[in-house]
PDB file of N, CA and C in Angstrom:
ATOM      1  N   MET T   1     -30.617-222.184  57.989  1.00 92.00           N
ATOM      2  CA  MET T   1     -29.648-221.126  57.886  1.00 92.00           C
ATOM      3  C   MET T   1     -29.466-220.465  59.251  1.00 92.00           C
ATOM      4  N   ILE T   2     -28.222-220.171  59.565  1.00 96.00           N
ATOM      5  CA  ILE T   2     -27.872-219.575  60.849  1.00 96.00           C
ATOM      6  C   ILE T   2     -27.296-218.181  60.572  1.00 96.00           C
ATOM      7  N   ARG T   3     -27.779-217.191  61.298  1.00 97.00           N
ATOM      8  CA  ARG T   3     -27.295-215.817  61.153  1.00 97.00           C
ATOM      9  C   ARG T   3     -26.276-215.519  62.249  1.00 97.00           C
ATOM     10  N   LYS T   4     -25.174-214.883  61.864  1.00 97.00           N
ATOM     11  CA  LYS T   4     -24.158-214.477  62.836  1.00 97.00           C
ATOM     12  C   LYS T   4     -23.863-213.002  62.619  1.00 97.00           C
ATOM     13  N   ALA T   5     -23.604-212.289  63.704  1.00 98.00           N
ATOM     14  CA  ALA T   5     -23.247-210.876  63.637  1.00 98.00           C
ATOM     15  C   ALA T   5     -22.138-210.619  64.649  1.00 98.00           C
ATOM     16  N   PHE T   6     -21.283-209.655  64.310  1.00 98.00           N
ATOM     17  CA  PHE T   6     -20.156-209.374  65.190  1.00 98.00           C
ATOM     18  C   PHE T   6     -19.706-207.928  65.006  1.00 98.00           C
ATOM     19  N   LEU T   7     -18.997-207.437  66.016  1.00 98.00           N
ATOM     20  CA  LEU T   7     -18.409-206.092  65.992  1.00 98.00           C
ATOM     21  C   LEU T   7     -16.892-206.199  66.022  1.00 98.00           C
ATOM     22  N   MET T   8     -16.251-205.304  65.285  1.00 98.00           N
ATOM     23  CA  MET T   8     -14.802-205.153  65.316  1.00 98.00           C
ATOM     24  C   MET T   8     -14.525-203.648  65.371  1.00 98.00           C
ATOM     25  N   GLU T   9     -13.276-203.296  65.597  1.00 97.00           N
ATOM     26  CA  GLU T   9     -12.918-201.877  65.634  1.00 97.00           C
ATOM     27  C   GLU T   9     -11.724-201.608  64.731  1.00 97.00           C
ATOM     28  N   VAL T  10     -11.853-200.617  63.875  1.00 98.00           N
ATOM     29  CA  VAL T  10     -10.776-200.214  62.978  1.00 98.00           C
ATOM     30  C   VAL T  10      -9.844-199.263  63.726  1.00 98.00           C
ATOM     31  N   LYS T  11      -8.554-199.435  63.539  1.00 97.00           N
ATOM     32  CA  LYS T  11      -7.587-198.504  64.116  1.00 97.00           C
ATOM     33  C   LYS T  11      -7.789-197.130  63.477  1.00 97.00           C
ATOM     34  N   PRO T  12      -7.549-196.063  64.232  1.00 97.00           N
ATOM     35  CA  PRO T  12      -7.722-194.712  63.682  1.00 97.00           C
ATOM     36  C   PRO T  12      -6.949-194.524  62.376  1.00 97.00           C
ATOM     37  N   GLY T  13      -7.627-193.954  61.388  1.00 97.00           N
ATOM     38  CA  GLY T  13      -7.012-193.649  60.107  1.00 97.00           C
ATOM     39  C   GLY T  13      -6.822-194.830  59.173  1.00 97.00           C
ATOM     40  N   MET T  14      -7.323-196.010  59.530  1.00 98.00           N
ATOM     41  CA  MET T  14      -7.066-197.206  58.735  1.00 98.00           C
ATOM     42  C   MET T  14      -8.274-197.697  57.918  1.00 98.00           C
ATOM     43  N   ILE T  15      -9.405-197.005  57.972  1.00 98.00           N
ATOM     44  CA  ILE T  15     -10.590-197.521  57.286  1.00 98.00           C
ATOM     45  C   ILE T  15     -10.381-197.604  55.775  1.00 98.00           C
ATOM     46  N   ASP T  16      -9.728-196.624  55.164  1.00 98.00           N
ATOM     47  CA  ASP T  16      -9.542-196.661  53.712  1.00 98.00           C
ATOM     48  C   ASP T  16      -8.705-197.867  53.288  1.00 98.00           C
ATOM     49  N   ALA T  17      -7.626-198.128  54.009  1.00 98.00           N
ATOM     50  CA  ALA T  17      -6.779-199.286  53.695  1.00 98.00           C
ATOM     51  C   ALA T  17      -7.529-200.593  53.954  1.00 98.00           C
ATOM     52  N   TYR T  18      -8.292-200.637  55.032  1.00 98.00           N
ATOM     53  CA  TYR T  18      -9.088-201.834  55.334  1.00 98.00           C
ATOM     54  C   TYR T  18     -10.097-202.093  54.209  1.00 98.00           C
ATOM     55  N   GLU T  19     -10.787-201.049  53.811  1.00 98.00           N
ATOM     56  CA  GLU T  19     -11.790-201.195  52.749  1.00 98.00           C
ATOM     57  C   GLU T  19     -11.121-201.621  51.436  1.00 98.00           C
ATOM     58  N   LYS T  20     -10.000-201.032  51.116  1.00 98.00           N
ATOM     59  CA  LYS T  20      -9.288-201.378  49.888  1.00 98.00           C
ATOM     60  C   LYS T  20      -8.862-202.850  49.906  1.00 98.00           C
ATOM     61  N   SER T  21      -8.457-203.350  51.066  1.00 97.00           N
ATOM     62  CA  SER T  21      -8.011-204.742  51.170  1.00 97.00           C
ATOM     63  C   SER T  21      -9.147-205.735  50.892  1.00 97.00           C
ATOM     64  N   HIS T  22     -10.378-205.267  50.984  1.00 97.00           N
ATOM     65  CA  HIS T  22     -11.542-206.135  50.757  1.00 97.00           C
ATOM     66  C   HIS T  22     -12.109-206.020  49.338  1.00 97.00           C
ATOM     67  N   ASN T  23     -11.523-205.191  48.525  1.00 95.00           N
ATOM     68  CA  ASN T  23     -12.095-204.939  47.194  1.00 95.00           C
ATOM     69  C   ASN T  23     -11.084-205.194  46.088  1.00 95.00           C
ATOM     70  N   PRO T  24     -10.921-206.445  45.688  1.00 96.00           N
ATOM     71  CA  PRO T  24     -11.590-207.648  46.187  1.00 96.00           C
ATOM     72  C   PRO T  24     -10.741-208.348  47.252  1.00 96.00           C
ATOM     73  N   ILE T  25     -11.370-209.292  47.955  1.00 97.00           N
ATOM     74  CA  ILE T  25     -10.592-210.138  48.858  1.00 97.00           C
ATOM     75  C   ILE T  25      -9.825-211.147  48.003  1.00 97.00           C
ATOM     76  N   TRP T  26      -8.872-211.811  48.605  1.00 98.00           N
ATOM     77  CA  TRP T  26      -8.075-212.791  47.887  1.00 98.00           C
ATOM     78  C   TRP T  26      -8.981-213.897  47.332  1.00 98.00           C
ATOM     79  N   PRO T  27      -8.793-214.298  46.100  1.00 98.00           N
ATOM     80  CA  PRO T  27      -9.639-215.350  45.501  1.00 98.00           C
ATOM     81  C   PRO T  27      -9.644-216.652  46.308  1.00 98.00           C
ATOM     82  N   GLU T  28      -8.480-217.056  46.826  1.00 98.00           N
ATOM     83  CA  GLU T  28      -8.420-218.291  47.613  1.00 98.00           C
ATOM     84  C   GLU T  28      -9.224-218.158  48.908  1.00 98.00           C
ATOM     85  N   LEU T  29      -9.209-216.975  49.513  1.00 98.00           N
ATOM     86  CA  LEU T  29     -10.006-216.746  50.718  1.00 98.00           C
ATOM     87  C   LEU T  29     -11.490-216.810  50.378  1.00 98.00           C
ATOM     88  N   TYR T  30     -11.871-216.168  49.290  1.00 98.00           N
ATOM     89  CA  TYR T  30     -13.274-216.198  48.852  1.00 98.00           C
ATOM     90  C   TYR T  30     -13.749-217.644  48.688  1.00 98.00           C
ATOM     91  N   GLU T  31     -12.969-218.446  47.997  1.00 98.00           N
ATOM     92  CA  GLU T  31     -13.352-219.846  47.763  1.00 98.00           C
ATOM     93  C   GLU T  31     -13.444-220.626  49.081  1.00 98.00           C
ATOM     94  N   THR T  32     -12.538-220.355  49.993  1.00 98.00           N
ATOM     95  CA  THR T  32     -12.553-221.032  51.294  1.00 98.00           C
ATOM     96  C   THR T  32     -13.802-220.651  52.088  1.00 98.00           C
ATOM     97  N   LEU T  33     -14.141-219.370  52.104  1.00 98.00           N
ATOM     98  CA  LEU T  33     -15.338-218.932  52.829  1.00 98.00           C
ATOM     99  C   LEU T  33     -16.587-219.571  52.234  1.00 98.00           C
ATOM    100  N   LYS T  34     -16.678-219.578  50.912  1.00 97.00           N
ATOM    101  CA  LYS T  34     -17.845-220.179  50.249  1.00 97.00           C
ATOM    102  C   LYS T  34     -17.916-221.675  50.526  1.00 97.00           C
ATOM    103  N   SER T  35     -16.778-222.360  50.483  1.00 96.00           N
ATOM    104  CA  SER T  35     -16.777-223.811  50.692  1.00 96.00           C
ATOM    105  C   SER T  35     -17.093-224.188  52.140  1.00 96.00           C
ATOM    106  N   HIS T  36     -16.978-223.225  53.043  1.00 96.00           N
ATOM    107  CA  HIS T  36     -17.335-223.460  54.444  1.00 96.00           C
ATOM    108  C   HIS T  36     -18.739-222.942  54.761  1.00 96.00           C
ATOM    109  N   GLY T  37     -19.511-222.654  53.714  1.00 96.00           N
ATOM    110  CA  GLY T  37     -20.926-222.351  53.877  1.00 96.00           C
ATOM    111  C   GLY T  37     -21.274-220.914  54.194  1.00 96.00           C
ATOM    112  N   LEU T  38     -20.356-219.970  54.021  1.00 97.00           N
ATOM    113  CA  LEU T  38     -20.678-218.563  54.279  1.00 97.00           C
ATOM    114  C   LEU T  38     -21.378-217.963  53.068  1.00 97.00           C
ATOM    115  N   LYS T  39     -22.425-217.215  53.338  1.00 97.00           N
ATOM    116  CA  LYS T  39     -23.115-216.488  52.271  1.00 97.00           C
ATOM    117  C   LYS T  39     -23.738-215.238  52.862  1.00 97.00           C
ATOM    118  N   ASN T  40     -24.136-214.356  51.977  1.00 97.00           N
ATOM    119  CA  ASN T  40     -24.753-213.093  52.383  1.00 97.00           C
ATOM    120  C   ASN T  40     -23.911-212.394  53.461  1.00 97.00           C
ATOM    121  N   TYR T  41     -22.615-212.288  53.196  1.00 97.00           N
ATOM    122  CA  TYR T  41     -21.649-211.738  54.146  1.00 97.00           C
ATOM    123  C   TYR T  41     -21.452-210.249  53.845  1.00 97.00           C
ATOM    124  N   SER T  42     -21.681-209.416  54.834  1.00 98.00           N
ATOM    125  CA  SER T  42     -21.523-207.972  54.693  1.00 98.00           C
ATOM    126  C   SER T  42     -20.812-207.409  55.914  1.00 98.00           C
ATOM    127  N   ILE T  43     -20.046-206.338  55.684  1.00 98.00           N
ATOM    128  CA  ILE T  43     -19.415-205.601  56.776  1.00 98.00           C
ATOM    129  C   ILE T  43     -19.748-204.126  56.574  1.00 98.00           C
ATOM    130  N   PHE T  44     -20.205-203.476  57.641  1.00 98.00           N
ATOM    131  CA  PHE T  44     -20.603-202.064  57.602  1.00 98.00           C
ATOM    132  C   PHE T  44     -19.717-201.273  58.556  1.00 98.00           C
ATOM    133  N   TYR T  45     -19.483-200.007  58.221  1.00 98.00           N
ATOM    134  CA  TYR T  45     -18.613-199.140  59.014  1.00 98.00           C
ATOM    135  C   TYR T  45     -19.426-198.021  59.660  1.00 98.00           C
ATOM    136  N   HIS T  46     -19.174-197.780  60.952  1.00 98.00           N
ATOM    137  CA  HIS T  46     -19.790-196.682  61.695  1.00 98.00           C
ATOM    138  C   HIS T  46     -18.704-195.650  61.982  1.00 98.00           C
ATOM    139  N   GLU T  47     -18.758-194.519  61.281  1.00 96.00           N
ATOM    140  CA  GLU T  47     -17.690-193.515  61.348  1.00 96.00           C
ATOM    141  C   GLU T  47     -17.422-192.955  62.735  1.00 96.00           C
ATOM    142  N   GLU T  48     -18.462-192.666  63.485  1.00 97.00           N
ATOM    143  CA  GLU T  48     -18.285-192.004  64.781  1.00 97.00           C
ATOM    144  C   GLU T  48     -17.545-192.854  65.792  1.00 97.00           C
ATOM    145  N   THR T  49     -17.670-194.180  65.685  1.00 97.00           N
ATOM    146  CA  THR T  49     -17.047-195.066  66.672  1.00 97.00           C
ATOM    147  C   THR T  49     -15.892-195.885  66.118  1.00 97.00           C
ATOM    148  N   ASN T  50     -15.666-195.814  64.798  1.00 97.00           N
ATOM    149  CA  ASN T  50     -14.669-196.655  64.124  1.00 97.00           C
ATOM    150  C   ASN T  50     -14.998-198.138  64.243  1.00 97.00           C
ATOM    151  N   GLN T  51     -16.255-198.446  64.478  1.00 98.00           N
ATOM    152  CA  GLN T  51     -16.659-199.842  64.595  1.00 98.00           C
ATOM    153  C   GLN T  51     -17.123-200.402  63.263  1.00 98.00           C
ATOM    154  N   LEU T  52     -16.882-201.695  63.108  1.00 98.00           N
ATOM    155  CA  LEU T  52     -17.387-202.447  61.974  1.00 98.00           C
ATOM    156  C   LEU T  52     -18.432-203.420  62.483  1.00 98.00           C
ATOM    157  N   PHE T  53     -19.528-203.517  61.760  1.00 98.00           N
ATOM    158  CA  PHE T  53     -20.572-204.486  62.064  1.00 98.00           C
ATOM    159  C   PHE T  53     -20.559-205.513  60.943  1.00 98.00           C
ATOM    160  N   GLY T  54     -20.337-206.764  61.288  1.00 98.00           N
ATOM    161  CA  GLY T  54     -20.329-207.831  60.298  1.00 98.00           C
ATOM    162  C   GLY T  54     -21.559-208.693  60.432  1.00 98.00           C
ATOM    163  N   TYR T  55     -22.072-209.113  59.294  1.00 98.00           N
ATOM    164  CA  TYR T  55     -23.235-210.011  59.261  1.00 98.00           C
ATOM    165  C   TYR T  55     -22.953-211.108  58.236  1.00 98.00           C
ATOM    166  N   VAL T  56     -23.206-212.342  58.608  1.00 98.00           N
ATOM    167  CA  VAL T  56     -23.014-213.466  57.695  1.00 98.00           C
ATOM    168  C   VAL T  56     -24.051-214.540  57.997  1.00 98.00           C
ATOM    169  N   GLU T  57     -24.428-215.246  56.959  1.00 98.00           N
ATOM    170  CA  GLU T  57     -25.313-216.398  57.104  1.00 98.00           C
ATOM    171  C   GLU T  57     -24.492-217.643  56.819  1.00 98.00           C
ATOM    172  N   ILE T  58     -24.694-218.669  57.645  1.00 97.00           N
ATOM    173  CA  ILE T  58     -23.958-219.924  57.469  1.00 97.00           C
ATOM    174  C   ILE T  58     -24.939-221.088  57.439  1.00 97.00           C
ATOM    175  N   ASP T  59     -24.481-222.180  56.832  1.00 93.00           N
ATOM    176  CA  ASP T  59     -25.303-223.380  56.752  1.00 93.00           C
ATOM    177  C   ASP T  59     -25.082-224.310  57.935  1.00 93.00           C
ATOM    178  N   ASP T  60     -23.850-224.346  58.417  1.00 95.00           N
ATOM    179  CA  ASP T  60     -23.456-225.383  59.362  1.00 95.00           C
ATOM    180  C   ASP T  60     -22.407-224.817  60.325  1.00 95.00           C
ATOM    181  N   VAL T  61     -22.700-224.834  61.617  1.00 95.00           N
ATOM    182  CA  VAL T  61     -21.788-224.284  62.624  1.00 95.00           C
ATOM    183  C   VAL T  61     -20.472-225.061  62.652  1.00 95.00           C
ATOM    184  N   GLU T  62     -20.534-226.377  62.508  1.00 96.00           N
ATOM    185  CA  GLU T  62     -19.311-227.188  62.543  1.00 96.00           C
ATOM    186  C   GLU T  62     -18.371-226.806  61.402  1.00 96.00           C
ATOM    187  N   LYS T  63     -18.917-226.634  60.208  1.00 96.00           N
ATOM    188  CA  LYS T  63     -18.108-226.209  59.058  1.00 96.00           C
ATOM    189  C   LYS T  63     -17.514-224.823  59.307  1.00 96.00           C
ATOM    190  N   PHE T  64     -18.335-223.915  59.792  1.00 96.00           N
ATOM    191  CA  PHE T  64     -17.906-222.552  60.091  1.00 96.00           C
ATOM    192  C   PHE T  64     -16.776-222.563  61.118  1.00 96.00           C
ATOM    193  N   ASN T  65     -16.902-223.386  62.138  1.00 96.00           N
ATOM    194  CA  ASN T  65     -15.905-223.449  63.205  1.00 96.00           C
ATOM    195  C   ASN T  65     -14.570-224.031  62.754  1.00 96.00           C
ATOM    196  N   LYS T  66     -14.513-224.601  61.553  1.00 97.00           N
ATOM    197  CA  LYS T  66     -13.259-225.138  61.020  1.00 97.00           C
ATOM    198  C   LYS T  66     -12.452-224.092  60.249  1.00 97.00           C
ATOM    199  N   LEU T  67     -13.001-222.894  60.083  1.00 96.00           N
ATOM    200  CA  LEU T  67     -12.266-221.853  59.363  1.00 96.00           C
ATOM    201  C   LEU T  67     -10.889-221.557  59.962  1.00 96.00           C
ATOM    202  N   PRO T  68     -10.738-221.520  61.295  1.00 95.00           N
ATOM    203  CA  PRO T  68      -9.401-221.231  61.848  1.00 95.00           C
ATOM    204  C   PRO T  68      -8.348-222.278  61.480  1.00 95.00           C
ATOM    205  N   GLU T  69      -8.770-223.447  61.022  1.00 96.00           N
ATOM    206  CA  GLU T  69      -7.825-224.489  60.599  1.00 96.00           C
ATOM    207  C   GLU T  69      -7.267-224.206  59.202  1.00 96.00           C
ATOM    208  N   GLN T  70      -7.889-223.308  58.483  1.00 97.00           N
ATOM    209  CA  GLN T  70      -7.494-223.020  57.104  1.00 97.00           C
ATOM    210  C   GLN T  70      -6.345-222.008  57.072  1.00 97.00           C
ATOM    211  N   GLU T  71      -5.256-222.388  56.438  1.00 98.00           N
ATOM    212  CA  GLU T  71      -4.070-221.524  56.390  1.00 98.00           C
ATOM    213  C   GLU T  71      -4.387-220.155  55.774  1.00 98.00           C
ATOM    214  N   ILE T  72      -5.201-220.130  54.729  1.00 98.00           N
ATOM    215  CA  ILE T  72      -5.520-218.857  54.075  1.00 98.00           C
ATOM    216  C   ILE T  72      -6.241-217.915  55.033  1.00 98.00           C
ATOM    217  N   CYS T  73      -7.078-218.464  55.908  1.00 97.00           N
ATOM    218  CA  CYS T  73      -7.772-217.625  56.905  1.00 97.00           C
ATOM    219  C   CYS T  73      -6.785-217.063  57.910  1.00 97.00           C
ATOM    220  N   ARG T  74      -5.867-217.886  58.353  1.00 96.00           N
ATOM    221  CA  ARG T  74      -4.861-217.406  59.309  1.00 96.00           C
ATOM    222  C   ARG T  74      -3.998-216.307  58.689  1.00 96.00           C
ATOM    223  N   LYS T  75      -3.656-216.461  57.408  1.00 97.00           N
ATOM    224  CA  LYS T  75      -2.875-215.421  56.719  1.00 97.00           C
ATOM    225  C   LYS T  75      -3.677-214.131  56.598  1.00 97.00           C
ATOM    226  N   TRP T  76      -4.960-214.254  56.261  1.00 97.00           N
ATOM    227  CA  TRP T  76      -5.832-213.081  56.125  1.00 97.00           C
ATOM    228  C   TRP T  76      -5.956-212.363  57.465  1.00 97.00           C
ATOM    229  N   TRP T  77      -6.199-213.128  58.531  1.00 96.00           N
ATOM    230  CA  TRP T  77      -6.356-212.518  59.853  1.00 96.00           C
ATOM    231  C   TRP T  77      -5.073-211.804  60.275  1.00 96.00           C
ATOM    232  N   ALA T  78      -3.930-212.389  59.963  1.00 95.00           N
ATOM    233  CA  ALA T  78      -2.657-211.740  60.293  1.00 95.00           C
ATOM    234  C   ALA T  78      -2.533-210.417  59.528  1.00 95.00           C
ATOM    235  N   GLU T  79      -2.955-210.407  58.277  1.00 96.00           N
ATOM    236  CA  GLU T  79      -2.929-209.189  57.466  1.00 96.00           C
ATOM    237  C   GLU T  79      -3.882-208.132  58.037  1.00 96.00           C
ATOM    238  N   MET T  80      -5.069-208.547  58.479  1.00 97.00           N
ATOM    239  CA  MET T  80      -6.084-207.613  58.979  1.00 97.00           C
ATOM    240  C   MET T  80      -5.679-206.970  60.294  1.00 97.00           C
ATOM    241  N   LYS T  81      -4.749-207.601  61.031  1.00 95.00           N
ATOM    242  CA  LYS T  81      -4.299-207.016  62.294  1.00 95.00           C
ATOM    243  C   LYS T  81      -3.630-205.662  62.091  1.00 95.00           C
ATOM    244  N   LYS T  82      -3.196-205.366  60.873  1.00 95.00           N
ATOM    245  CA  LYS T  82      -2.624-204.040  60.580  1.00 95.00           C
ATOM    246  C   LYS T  82      -3.689-202.951  60.733  1.00 95.00           C
ATOM    247  N   TYR T  83      -4.930-203.316  60.457  1.00 97.00           N
ATOM    248  CA  TYR T  83      -6.025-202.349  60.380  1.00 97.00           C
ATOM    249  C   TYR T  83      -6.973-202.391  61.571  1.00 97.00           C
ATOM    250  N   LEU T  84      -7.023-203.512  62.268  1.00 97.00           N
ATOM    251  CA  LEU T  84      -8.042-203.725  63.295  1.00 97.00           C
ATOM    252  C   LEU T  84      -7.446-203.826  64.687  1.00 97.00           C
ATOM    253  N   VAL T  85      -8.241-203.473  65.674  1.00 96.00           N
ATOM    254  CA  VAL T  85      -7.854-203.549  67.082  1.00 96.00           C
ATOM    255  C   VAL T  85      -7.897-205.007  67.541  1.00 96.00           C
ATOM    256  N   CYS T  86      -6.860-205.420  68.271  1.00 94.00           N
ATOM    257  CA  CYS T  86      -6.796-206.758  68.862  1.00 94.00           C
ATOM    258  C   CYS T  86      -6.973-206.638  70.375  1.00 94.00           C
ATOM    259  N   LYS T  87      -7.354-207.734  71.019  1.00 89.00           N
ATOM    260  CA  LYS T  87      -7.459-207.718  72.486  1.00 89.00           C
ATOM    261  C   LYS T  87      -6.080-207.556  73.112  1.00 89.00           C
ATOM    262  N   ALA T  88      -5.085-208.251  72.533  1.00 87.00           N
ATOM    263  CA  ALA T  88      -3.709-208.192  73.042  1.00 87.00           C
ATOM    264  C   ALA T  88      -2.752-208.209  71.845  1.00 87.00           C
ATOM    265  N   PRO T  89      -1.547-207.658  71.990  1.00 82.00           N
ATOM    266  CA  PRO T  89      -0.608-207.560  70.872  1.00 82.00           C
ATOM    267  C   PRO T  89      -0.287-208.889  70.181  1.00 82.00           C
ATOM    268  N   GLY T  90      -0.208-209.981  70.896  1.00 83.00           N
ATOM    269  CA  GLY T  90       0.174-211.262  70.300  1.00 83.00           C
ATOM    270  C   GLY T  90      -0.973-212.092  69.763  1.00 83.00           C
ATOM    271  N   ASP T  91      -2.183-211.550  69.744  1.00 88.00           N
ATOM    272  CA  ASP T  91      -3.342-212.324  69.286  1.00 88.00           C
ATOM    273  C   ASP T  91      -3.189-212.725  67.821  1.00 88.00           C
ATOM    274  N   SER T  92      -3.788-213.856  67.477  1.00 88.00           N
ATOM    275  CA  SER T  92      -3.681-214.360  66.106  1.00 88.00           C
ATOM    276  C   SER T  92      -4.650-213.658  65.154  1.00 88.00           C
ATOM    277  N   LYS T  93      -5.635-212.973  65.714  1.00 91.00           N
ATOM    278  CA  LYS T  93      -6.575-212.232  64.867  1.00 91.00           C
ATOM    279  C   LYS T  93      -7.144-211.053  65.636  1.00 91.00           C
ATOM    280  N   ALA T  94      -7.845-210.183  64.930  1.00 94.00           N
ATOM    281  CA  ALA T  94      -8.445-209.002  65.552  1.00 94.00           C
ATOM    282  C   ALA T  94      -9.550-209.408  66.529  1.00 94.00           C
ATOM    283  N   LYS T  95      -9.835-208.521  67.426  1.00 95.00           N
ATOM    284  CA  LYS T  95     -10.909-208.722  68.396  1.00 95.00           C
ATOM    285  C   LYS T  95     -12.257-208.699  67.662  1.00 95.00           C
ATOM    286  N   GLU T  96     -13.058-209.726  67.887  1.00 95.00           N
ATOM    287  CA  GLU T  96     -14.417-209.796  67.348  1.00 95.00           C
ATOM    288  C   GLU T  96     -15.366-210.079  68.502  1.00 95.00           C
ATOM    289  N   ASP T  97     -16.348-209.244  68.665  1.00 96.00           N
ATOM    290  CA  ASP T  97     -17.368-209.476  69.679  1.00 96.00           C
ATOM    291  C   ASP T  97     -18.620-209.970  68.977  1.00 96.00           C
ATOM    292  N   GLU T  98     -18.969-211.224  69.234  1.00 96.00           N
ATOM    293  CA  GLU T  98     -20.160-211.786  68.608  1.00 96.00           C
ATOM    294  C   GLU T  98     -21.410-211.188  69.252  1.00 96.00           C
ATOM    295  N   LEU T  99     -22.400-210.931  68.441  1.00 97.00           N
ATOM    296  CA  LEU T  99     -23.663-210.365  68.905  1.00 97.00           C
ATOM    297  C   LEU T  99     -24.745-211.442  68.946  1.00 97.00           C
ATOM    298  N   ARG T 100     -25.652-211.307  69.886  1.00 97.00           N
ATOM    299  CA  ARG T 100     -26.773-212.229  70.018  1.00 97.00           C
ATOM    300  C   ARG T 100     -27.995-211.615  69.369  1.00 97.00           C
ATOM    301  N   MET T 101     -28.630-212.365  68.470  1.00 96.00           N
ATOM    302  CA  MET T 101     -29.815-211.853  67.801  1.00 96.00           C
ATOM    303  C   MET T 101     -30.983-211.802  68.800  1.00 96.00           C
ATOM    304  N   VAL T 102     -31.669-210.681  68.824  1.00 97.00           N
ATOM    305  CA  VAL T 102     -32.817-210.538  69.710  1.00 97.00           C
ATOM    306  C   VAL T 102     -34.124-210.317  68.940  1.00 97.00           C
ATOM    307  N   PHE T 103     -34.032-210.100  67.619  1.00 97.00           N
ATOM    308  CA  PHE T 103     -35.232-209.881  66.822  1.00 97.00           C
ATOM    309  C   PHE T 103     -34.922-210.139  65.351  1.00 97.00           C
ATOM    310  N   HIS T 104     -35.907-210.663  64.637  1.00 95.00           N
ATOM    311  CA  HIS T 104     -35.758-210.900  63.209  1.00 95.00           C
ATOM    312  C   HIS T 104     -37.124-210.955  62.531  1.00 95.00           C
ATOM    313  N   ILE T 105     -37.201-210.401  61.327  1.00 95.00           N
ATOM    314  CA  ILE T 105     -38.382-210.523  60.461  1.00 95.00           C
ATOM    315  C   ILE T 105     -37.900-210.981  59.100  1.00 95.00           C
ATOM    316  N   ASP T 106     -38.568-211.954  58.532  1.00 89.00           N
ATOM    317  CA  ASP T 106     -38.309-212.340  57.140  1.00 89.00           C
ATOM    318  C   ASP T 106     -39.219-211.587  56.234  1.00 89.00           C
TER     319      ASP T 106
END
């Protein structure tokens, strides 16, 4: 199992809409994420900075890296751009900064 973590930033005033969009996520997106080996996926919000911390466990990096090929993922990312900060206006998805794990205990 491989652990991945990342940071994103919510646009000011958009956390409620972002949270609502995830409860629940689209069924087709859920099935796609599961079929690509994602599990134990959580996103946390830090109010003071408007940052989101995402954590997910995956089985296979190659499978995970094929998510951008999935049309449902591209549609979801386009929808999320309403709520999240992007690096540039024309980006296909919100800015995600991957984090490097420096410590873990089971």
